[in-house]
Amino acid sequence: MKLLFSRNPNPRLAVATARYLEAKIAFEFASPMAPEQAERYRPLNPNLTLPILVGPGWSLWEADAIACRLSRETRSDFWRSGDDEPDMIRWISWGKERFAFACDMVHFERGTKQRYGLGPIDRALVEEGLRQFHKAAAVLEPELSARDWLVGNSISYADFRMATFLPFNDAAGLPLDDYPSIRRWYGRLEAIDAWRDPFHGLEAPPLPPVKIEA
């Protein structure tokens, strides 16, 4: 199997998952949106987005699906099964719709748009993203004050998914320090090599720098 990736948030999540699981796969940097590249990648993912997991005669796209497949391949409980699976899926679903969604709103304005020259920061969208971040963080903070990880007593994919955009907080500037339990939880993730530096040893051109808006 081969994982097609870039350094952007969801592909980063997939690479971190694969390396945490020590999956026996190859990694290939890809740019489906680059000039004259679309037709190469369209049969693998009609959305032309990354990550894409490729096997003999098949492809699988979307980071969550890839995490599920790789966990099964490695026989890991990183993707929970049995009684813990509904709880894990609850946090994945809520995180994508609430916490990670709010992080993405702010990061898109302060990070993505400024990296790729997509226009000025929309201050109203940043404020709305921060409002939603505080609302979601107020739910997550007490949950993490009582335990180290979101599901059971060990790390799961729900933790990785919830934190999708936090490695980019140097650009987003989300106020994590306002929430000490979230800050400690994220510190535990940062102590994991596969999360902290998933691209170590891979050929992966760096993201364009964020241009500081005057």
PDB file of N, CA, C and O in Angstrom, residues 21-64:
ATOM      1  N   LEU A  21       1.049   3.916  13.925  1.00  0.00           N
ATOM      2  CA  LEU A  21       0.700   2.502  13.846  1.00  0.00           C
ATOM      3  C   LEU A  21       1.844   1.643  13.301  1.00  0.00           C
ATOM      4  O   LEU A  21       1.741   0.414  13.307  1.00  0.00           O
ATOM      5  N   GLU A  22       2.904   2.303  12.818  1.00  0.00           N
ATOM      6  CA  GLU A  22       4.028   1.607  12.184  1.00  0.00           C
ATOM      7  C   GLU A  22       3.531   0.716  11.039  1.00  0.00           C
ATOM      8  O   GLU A  22       3.963  -0.429  10.860  1.00  0.00           O
ATOM      9  N   ALA A  23       2.600   1.268  10.271  1.00  0.00           N
ATOM     10  CA  ALA A  23       2.029   0.538   9.139  1.00  0.00           C
ATOM     11  C   ALA A  23       3.100   0.311   8.075  1.00  0.00           C
ATOM     12  O   ALA A  23       3.914   1.200   7.793  1.00  0.00           O
ATOM     13  N   LYS A  24       3.079  -0.845   7.478  1.00  0.00           N
ATOM     14  CA  LYS A  24       4.058  -1.208   6.456  1.00  0.00           C
ATOM     15  C   LYS A  24       3.571  -0.696   5.103  1.00  0.00           C
ATOM     16  O   LYS A  24       3.044  -1.422   4.267  1.00  0.00           O
ATOM     17  N   ILE A  25       3.737   0.586   4.887  1.00  0.00           N
ATOM     18  CA  ILE A  25       3.287   1.218   3.650  1.00  0.00           C
ATOM     19  C   ILE A  25       4.368   2.162   3.152  1.00  0.00           C
ATOM     20  O   ILE A  25       5.278   2.552   3.901  1.00  0.00           O
ATOM     21  N   ALA A  26       4.252   2.528   1.882  1.00  0.00           N
ATOM     22  CA  ALA A  26       5.113   3.550   1.306  1.00  0.00           C
ATOM     23  C   ALA A  26       4.415   4.907   1.398  1.00  0.00           C
ATOM     24  O   ALA A  26       3.182   4.981   1.523  1.00  0.00           O
ATOM     25  N   PHE A  27       5.210   5.953   1.345  1.00  0.00           N
ATOM     26  CA  PHE A  27       4.677   7.311   1.400  1.00  0.00           C
ATOM     27  C   PHE A  27       5.112   8.055   0.145  1.00  0.00           C
ATOM     28  O   PHE A  27       6.262   7.960  -0.273  1.00  0.00           O
ATOM     29  N   GLU A  28       4.174   8.806  -0.439  1.00  0.00           N
ATOM     30  CA  GLU A  28       4.501   9.573  -1.643  1.00  0.00           C
ATOM     31  C   GLU A  28       3.866  10.951  -1.564  1.00  0.00           C
ATOM     32  O   GLU A  28       2.640  11.078  -1.435  1.00  0.00           O
ATOM     33  N   PHE A  29       4.686  11.975  -1.625  1.00  0.00           N
ATOM     34  CA  PHE A  29       4.173  13.345  -1.653  1.00  0.00           C
ATOM     35  C   PHE A  29       3.437  13.560  -2.964  1.00  0.00           C
ATOM     36  O   PHE A  29       3.894  13.142  -4.029  1.00  0.00           O
ATOM     37  N   ALA A  30       2.278  14.201  -2.907  1.00  0.00           N
ATOM     38  CA  ALA A  30       1.441  14.371  -4.095  1.00  0.00           C
ATOM     39  C   ALA A  30       0.844  15.773  -4.133  1.00  0.00           C
ATOM     40  O   ALA A  30       0.673  16.427  -3.099  1.00  0.00           O
ATOM     41  N   SER A  31       0.499  16.217  -5.349  1.00  0.00           N
ATOM     42  CA  SER A  31      -0.103  17.544  -5.561  1.00  0.00           C
ATOM     43  C   SER A  31      -1.195  17.445  -6.609  1.00  0.00           C
ATOM     44  O   SER A  31      -1.008  17.857  -7.761  1.00  0.00           O
ATOM     45  N   PRO A  32      -2.362  16.887  -6.244  1.00  0.00           N
ATOM     46  CA  PRO A  32      -3.427  16.707  -7.249  1.00  0.00           C
ATOM     47  C   PRO A  32      -3.897  17.992  -7.898  1.00  0.00           C
ATOM     48  O   PRO A  32      -4.409  17.963  -9.019  1.00  0.00           O
ATOM     49  N   MET A  33      -3.752  19.118  -7.184  1.00  0.00           N
ATOM     50  CA  MET A  33      -4.236  20.386  -7.727  1.00  0.00           C
ATOM     51  C   MET A  33      -3.186  21.113  -8.568  1.00  0.00           C
ATOM     52  O   MET A  33      -3.457  22.177  -9.130  1.00  0.00           O
ATOM     53  N   ALA A  34      -1.994  20.571  -8.652  1.00  0.00           N
ATOM     54  CA  ALA A  34      -0.940  21.213  -9.431  1.00  0.00           C
ATOM     55  C   ALA A  34      -1.286  21.163 -10.923  1.00  0.00           C
ATOM     56  O   ALA A  34      -2.057  20.309 -11.369  1.00  0.00           O
ATOM     57  N   PRO A  35      -0.718  22.074 -11.706  1.00  0.00           N
ATOM     58  CA  PRO A  35      -1.014  22.094 -13.141  1.00  0.00           C
ATOM     59  C   PRO A  35      -0.754  20.738 -13.806  1.00  0.00           C
ATOM     60  O   PRO A  35       0.279  20.111 -13.561  1.00  0.00           O
ATOM     61  N   GLU A  36      -1.722  20.295 -14.578  1.00  0.00           N
ATOM     62  CA  GLU A  36      -1.623  19.076 -15.385  1.00  0.00           C
ATOM     63  C   GLU A  36      -1.533  17.799 -14.543  1.00  0.00           C
ATOM     64  O   GLU A  36      -1.156  16.748 -15.059  1.00  0.00           O
ATOM     65  N   GLN A  37      -1.895  17.874 -13.266  1.00  0.00           N
ATOM     66  CA  GLN A  37      -1.848  16.693 -12.411  1.00  0.00           C
ATOM     67  C   GLN A  37      -3.222  16.084 -12.154  1.00  0.00           C
ATOM     68  O   GLN A  37      -3.327  14.952 -11.685  1.00  0.00           O
ATOM     69  N   ALA A  38      -4.288  16.807 -12.435  1.00  0.00           N
ATOM     70  CA  ALA A  38      -5.628  16.371 -12.042  1.00  0.00           C
ATOM     71  C   ALA A  38      -5.986  14.999 -12.608  1.00  0.00           C
ATOM     72  O   ALA A  38      -6.502  14.136 -11.885  1.00  0.00           O
ATOM     73  N   GLU A  39      -5.715  14.782 -13.890  1.00  0.00           N
ATOM     74  CA  GLU A  39      -6.150  13.525 -14.502  1.00  0.00           C
ATOM     75  C   GLU A  39      -5.370  12.333 -13.981  1.00  0.00           C
ATOM     76  O   GLU A  39      -5.853  11.197 -14.030  1.00  0.00           O
ATOM     77  N   ARG A  40      -4.187  12.573 -13.464  1.00  0.00           N
ATOM     78  CA  ARG A  40      -3.419  11.492 -12.852  1.00  0.00           C
ATOM     79  C   ARG A  40      -4.084  10.999 -11.578  1.00  0.00           C
ATOM     80  O   ARG A  40      -4.108   9.802 -11.289  1.00  0.00           O
ATOM     81  N   TYR A  41      -4.637  11.939 -10.801  1.00  0.00           N
ATOM     82  CA  TYR A  41      -5.168  11.594  -9.482  1.00  0.00           C
ATOM     83  C   TYR A  41      -6.679  11.385  -9.447  1.00  0.00           C
ATOM     84  O   TYR A  41      -7.191  10.778  -8.505  1.00  0.00           O
ATOM     85  N   ARG A  42      -7.378  11.872 -10.456  1.00  0.00           N
ATOM     86  CA  ARG A  42      -8.843  11.788 -10.433  1.00  0.00           C
ATOM     87  C   ARG A  42      -9.363  10.352 -10.306  1.00  0.00           C
ATOM     88  O   ARG A  42     -10.330  10.101  -9.582  1.00  0.00           O
ATOM     89  N   PRO A  43      -8.739   9.368 -10.974  1.00  0.00           N
ATOM     90  CA  PRO A  43      -9.226   7.992 -10.786  1.00  0.00           C
ATOM     91  C   PRO A  43      -9.049   7.472  -9.358  1.00  0.00           C
ATOM     92  O   PRO A  43      -9.753   6.540  -8.944  1.00  0.00           O
ATOM     93  N   LEU A  44      -8.119   8.057  -8.618  1.00  0.00           N
ATOM     94  CA  LEU A  44      -7.884   7.634  -7.237  1.00  0.00           C
ATOM     95  C   LEU A  44      -8.804   8.342  -6.259  1.00  0.00           C
ATOM     96  O   LEU A  44      -9.180   7.772  -5.227  1.00  0.00           O
ATOM     97  N   ASN A  45      -9.144   9.587  -6.558  1.00  0.00           N
ATOM     98  CA  ASN A  45     -10.067  10.357  -5.722  1.00  0.00           C
ATOM     99  C   ASN A  45     -10.702  11.437  -6.582  1.00  0.00           C
ATOM    100  O   ASN A  45     -10.036  12.409  -6.952  1.00  0.00           O
ATOM    101  N   PRO A  46     -11.969  11.306  -6.913  1.00  0.00           N
ATOM    102  CA  PRO A  46     -12.605  12.291  -7.797  1.00  0.00           C
ATOM    103  C   PRO A  46     -12.654  13.689  -7.210  1.00  0.00           C
ATOM    104  O   PRO A  46     -12.872  14.661  -7.937  1.00  0.00           O
ATOM    105  N   ASN A  47     -12.442  13.805  -5.892  1.00  0.00           N
ATOM    106  CA  ASN A  47     -12.421  15.124  -5.252  1.00  0.00           C
ATOM    107  C   ASN A  47     -11.090  15.842  -5.415  1.00  0.00           C
ATOM    108  O   ASN A  47     -10.980  17.023  -5.100  1.00  0.00           O
ATOM    109  N   LEU A  48     -10.058  15.105  -5.850  1.00  0.00           N
ATOM    110  CA  LEU A  48      -8.710  15.652  -6.013  1.00  0.00           C
ATOM    111  C   LEU A  48      -8.164  16.208  -4.699  1.00  0.00           C
ATOM    112  O   LEU A  48      -7.468  17.223  -4.669  1.00  0.00           O
ATOM    113  N   THR A  49      -8.497  15.548  -3.605  1.00  0.00           N
ATOM    114  CA  THR A  49      -7.973  15.934  -2.301  1.00  0.00           C
ATOM    115  C   THR A  49      -7.130  14.801  -1.725  1.00  0.00           C
ATOM    116  O   THR A  49      -7.222  13.648  -2.144  1.00  0.00           O
ATOM    117  N   LEU A  50      -6.299  15.155  -0.778  1.00  0.00           N
ATOM    118  CA  LEU A  50      -5.460  14.210  -0.060  1.00  0.00           C
ATOM    119  C   LEU A  50      -5.920  14.131   1.384  1.00  0.00           C
ATOM    120  O   LEU A  50      -6.553  15.069   1.878  1.00  0.00           O
ATOM    121  N   PRO A  51      -5.646  12.999   2.067  1.00  0.00           N
ATOM    122  CA  PRO A  51      -4.808  11.855   1.692  1.00  0.00           C
ATOM    123  C   PRO A  51      -5.573  10.824   0.862  1.00  0.00           C
ATOM    124  O   PRO A  51      -6.807  10.797   0.852  1.00  0.00           O
ATOM    125  N   ILE A  52      -4.788   9.975   0.185  1.00  0.00           N
ATOM    126  CA  ILE A  52      -5.329   8.837  -0.544  1.00  0.00           C
ATOM    127  C   ILE A  52      -4.459   7.627  -0.227  1.00  0.00           C
ATOM    128  O   ILE A  52      -3.233   7.699  -0.344  1.00  0.00           O
ATOM    129  N   LEU A  53      -5.098   6.544   0.173  1.00  0.00           N
ATOM    130  CA  LEU A  53      -4.393   5.276   0.383  1.00  0.00           C
ATOM    131  C   LEU A  53      -4.638   4.419  -0.854  1.00  0.00           C
ATOM    132  O   LEU A  53      -5.786   4.213  -1.255  1.00  0.00           O
ATOM    133  N   VAL A  54      -3.556   3.914  -1.434  1.00  0.00           N
ATOM    134  CA  VAL A  54      -3.649   3.183  -2.688  1.00  0.00           C
ATOM    135  C   VAL A  54      -3.148   1.761  -2.492  1.00  0.00           C
ATOM    136  O   VAL A  54      -2.077   1.535  -1.898  1.00  0.00           O
ATOM    137  N   GLY A  55      -3.921   0.806  -2.973  1.00  0.00           N
ATOM    138  CA  GLY A  55      -3.526  -0.591  -2.966  1.00  0.00           C
ATOM    139  C   GLY A  55      -3.708  -1.190  -4.340  1.00  0.00           C
ATOM    140  O   GLY A  55      -4.095  -0.492  -5.288  1.00  0.00           O
ATOM    141  N   PRO A  56      -3.455  -2.475  -4.505  1.00  0.00           N
ATOM    142  CA  PRO A  56      -3.585  -3.111  -5.818  1.00  0.00           C
ATOM    143  C   PRO A  56      -5.028  -3.067  -6.325  1.00  0.00           C
ATOM    144  O   PRO A  56      -5.903  -3.740  -5.794  1.00  0.00           O
ATOM    145  N   GLY A  57      -5.279  -2.207  -7.303  1.00  0.00           N
ATOM    146  CA  GLY A  57      -6.601  -2.125  -7.903  1.00  0.00           C
ATOM    147  C   GLY A  57      -7.624  -1.343  -7.108  1.00  0.00           C
ATOM    148  O   GLY A  57      -8.808  -1.364  -7.441  1.00  0.00           O
ATOM    149  N   TRP A  58      -7.225  -0.647  -6.067  1.00  0.00           N
ATOM    150  CA  TRP A  58      -8.184   0.119  -5.275  1.00  0.00           C
ATOM    151  C   TRP A  58      -7.539   1.368  -4.691  1.00  0.00           C
ATOM    152  O   TRP A  58      -6.307   1.477  -4.621  1.00  0.00           O
ATOM    153  N   SER A  59      -8.379   2.285  -4.270  1.00  0.00           N
ATOM    154  CA  SER A  59      -7.916   3.458  -3.530  1.00  0.00           C
ATOM    155  C   SER A  59      -8.953   3.809  -2.476  1.00  0.00           C
ATOM    156  O   SER A  59     -10.136   3.496  -2.620  1.00  0.00           O
ATOM    157  N   LEU A  60      -8.491   4.441  -1.420  1.00  0.00           N
ATOM    158  CA  LEU A  60      -9.366   4.833  -0.307  1.00  0.00           C
ATOM    159  C   LEU A  60      -9.008   6.257   0.064  1.00  0.00           C
ATOM    160  O   LEU A  60      -7.838   6.566   0.317  1.00  0.00           O
ATOM    161  N   TRP A  61     -10.011   7.140   0.093  1.00  0.00           N
ATOM    162  CA  TRP A  61      -9.750   8.524   0.474  1.00  0.00           C
ATOM    163  C   TRP A  61     -10.568   8.903   1.694  1.00  0.00           C
ATOM    164  O   TRP A  61     -11.495   8.205   2.068  1.00  0.00           O
ATOM    165  N   GLU A  62     -10.159   9.982   2.322  1.00  0.00           N
ATOM    166  CA  GLU A  62     -10.637  10.516   3.600  1.00  0.00           C
ATOM    167  C   GLU A  62      -9.815   9.939   4.757  1.00  0.00           C
ATOM    168  O   GLU A  62      -9.658   8.726   4.896  1.00  0.00           O
ATOM    169  N   ALA A  63      -9.294  10.844   5.582  1.00  0.00           N
ATOM    170  CA  ALA A  63      -8.369  10.465   6.649  1.00  0.00           C
ATOM    171  C   ALA A  63      -8.985   9.480   7.636  1.00  0.00           C
ATOM    172  O   ALA A  63      -8.311   8.554   8.103  1.00  0.00           O
ATOM    173  N   ASP A  64     -10.264   9.656   7.979  1.00  0.00           N
ATOM    174  CA  ASP A  64     -10.885   8.762   8.962  1.00  0.00           C
ATOM    175  C   ASP A  64     -10.972   7.337   8.425  1.00  0.00           C
ATOM    176  O   ASP A  64     -10.697   6.366   9.146  1.00  0.00           O
TER     177      ASP A  64
END
